[in-house]
């Protein structure tokens, strides 16, 4: 019987992926974990443990005592926060992955999932339809850690047969948890401002086009990759993955018909330099070929669904308080 541990479960991806994992494996088979004890409230439907992914012995004890067979290692410091604390972000993003690769080897885990990012690509990488094997010279602390992490994943698979699988996520947009510390976070915050009837201040320029994905597609891709037969996985560093690309102006114009009074200002900050080093669109034929990847959402479909569902989610959260 599979026993699944999710680290960083209270983050944007973890909040929605953990729920889906309980639907696949059952509520008894999934343990959500996070460094923040108050995150327990997010997981009334499964077990929750407080877990610091930097604490190797605690991780080891949890994997051993709970007979964990799969780990979804989602705990991370994202790009913007990492630029503020580059060395801490390296330790969190890098040491935690090495801990789990070593524990996957020691306990012969069935599978390990680790999210990489478009941040592995740098300013010199071709920006349009960036291919899987394009040059990768990241200039951010986050990008450097993600690139190194990809190499370590490929190494542990090559050397020790660890079944580690990874996706290079574009900016992820969900409404069930607030993002934290990312450069693409504006694309979530803008919906909250529109619904609150407030103007939005974009920290990226109006034409900063970036690869993006709606959370249900990110969950779909993660489950499809992790459930694919081993012999279908040809990429053991991390798979390019795409759904849509847009700029702050395009997103704003997509929301405007729903809120004709909604206004936006553009005040780029340090995150603009991060975004300028990233691709505008991603080529993902390897994921489509190997495990039949195909996204379900484009920009209008995502906007429609978020504006329909986010008010209910906010109300639900307020009634919880
Ligand atoms: C970030 O903005 O840091 C993340 C990412 C694209 O990896 N959302």
PDB file of N, CA and C and ligand atoms in Angstrom, residues 78-80 117-119 142 169-172 181-185 278, ligand 1:
ATOM      1  N   UNK A  78      10.995  30.583  -2.962  1.00  0.00           N
ATOM      2  CA  UNK A  78      10.814  30.951  -4.360  1.00  0.00           C
ATOM      3  C   UNK A  78      11.727  32.111  -4.758  1.00  0.00           C
ATOM      4  N   UNK A  79      11.653  32.499  -6.031  1.00  0.00           N
ATOM      5  CA  UNK A  79      12.678  33.345  -6.660  1.00  0.00           C
ATOM      6  C   UNK A  79      12.882  34.695  -5.978  1.00  0.00           C
ATOM      7  N   UNK A  80      11.793  35.425  -5.720  1.00  0.00           N
ATOM      8  CA  UNK A  80      11.935  36.782  -5.177  1.00  0.00           C
ATOM      9  C   UNK A  80      12.463  36.739  -3.743  1.00  0.00           C
ATOM     10  N   UNK A 117      11.708  24.504 -12.108  1.00  0.00           N
ATOM     11  CA  UNK A 117      11.090  25.755 -12.525  1.00  0.00           C
ATOM     12  C   UNK A 117      11.693  26.282 -13.814  1.00  0.00           C
ATOM     13  N   UNK A 118      10.938  27.147 -14.517  1.00  0.00           N
ATOM     14  CA  UNK A 118      11.468  27.862 -15.690  1.00  0.00           C
ATOM     15  C   UNK A 118      12.675  28.703 -15.296  1.00  0.00           C
ATOM     16  N   UNK A 119      12.873  28.872 -13.989  1.00  0.00           N
ATOM     17  CA  UNK A 119      13.989  29.688 -13.488  1.00  0.00           C
ATOM     18  C   UNK A 119      15.355  29.072 -13.786  1.00  0.00           C
ATOM     19  N   UNK A 142      17.667  31.244  -6.818  1.00  0.00           N
ATOM     20  CA  UNK A 142      16.625  30.219  -6.986  1.00  0.00           C
ATOM     21  C   UNK A 142      16.914  29.371  -8.226  1.00  0.00           C
ATOM     22  N   UNK A 169       8.100  23.809 -13.543  1.00  0.00           N
ATOM     23  CA  UNK A 169       6.840  24.555 -13.532  1.00  0.00           C
ATOM     24  C   UNK A 169       7.012  25.986 -14.037  1.00  0.00           C
ATOM     25  N   UNK A 170       6.046  26.446 -14.836  1.00  0.00           N
ATOM     26  CA  UNK A 170       5.949  27.876 -15.116  1.00  0.00           C
ATOM     27  C   UNK A 170       5.343  28.546 -13.877  1.00  0.00           C
ATOM     28  N   UNK A 171       4.941  29.831 -13.993  1.00  0.00           N
ATOM     29  CA  UNK A 171       4.269  30.463 -12.860  1.00  0.00           C
ATOM     30  C   UNK A 171       2.934  29.769 -12.618  1.00  0.00           C
ATOM     31  N   UNK A 172       2.676  29.361 -11.377  1.00  0.00           N
ATOM     32  CA  UNK A 172       1.436  28.655 -11.059  1.00  0.00           C
ATOM     33  C   UNK A 172       0.428  29.610 -10.442  1.00  0.00           C
ATOM     34  N   UNK A 181       6.520  34.757  -2.144  1.00  0.00           N
ATOM     35  CA  UNK A 181       7.934  34.920  -2.480  1.00  0.00           C
ATOM     36  C   UNK A 181       8.296  34.651  -3.910  1.00  0.00           C
ATOM     37  N   UNK A 182       7.291  34.586  -4.814  1.00  0.00           N
ATOM     38  CA  UNK A 182       7.608  34.323  -6.213  1.00  0.00           C
ATOM     39  C   UNK A 182       7.517  35.580  -7.070  1.00  0.00           C
ATOM     40  N   UNK A 183       8.085  35.509  -8.276  1.00  0.00           N
ATOM     41  CA  UNK A 183       8.063  36.617  -9.231  1.00  0.00           C
ATOM     42  C   UNK A 183       6.779  36.605 -10.042  1.00  0.00           C
ATOM     43  N   UNK A 184       6.115  35.438 -10.114  1.00  0.00           N
ATOM     44  CA  UNK A 184       4.850  35.352 -10.870  1.00  0.00           C
ATOM     45  C   UNK A 184       3.639  35.548  -9.964  1.00  0.00           C
ATOM     46  N   UNK A 185       3.904  35.860  -8.664  1.00  0.00           N
ATOM     47  CA  UNK A 185       2.799  35.998  -7.698  1.00  0.00           C
ATOM     48  C   UNK A 185       1.812  37.098  -8.061  1.00  0.00           C
ATOM     49  N   UNK A 278      13.933  35.213 -17.725  1.00  0.00           N
ATOM     50  CA  UNK A 278      13.166  33.994 -17.965  1.00  0.00           C
ATOM     51  C   UNK A 278      12.575  33.934 -19.366  1.00  0.00           C
TER      52      UNK A 278
HETATM   53  C1  LIG B   1       8.515  32.026  -8.879  1.00  0.00           C
HETATM   54  O1  LIG B   1       7.985  33.005  -9.406  1.00  0.00           O
HETATM   55  O2  LIG B   1       9.517  32.061  -8.178  1.00  0.00           O
HETATM   56  C2  LIG B   1       7.880  30.679  -9.127  1.00  0.00           C
HETATM   57  C3  LIG B   1       8.504  30.017 -10.306  1.00  0.00           C
HETATM   58  C4  LIG B   1       8.193  30.485 -11.658  1.00  0.00           C
HETATM   59  O3  LIG B   1       9.247  29.104 -10.144  1.00  0.00           O
HETATM   60  N1  LIG B   1       6.464  30.863  -9.286  1.00  0.00           N
END
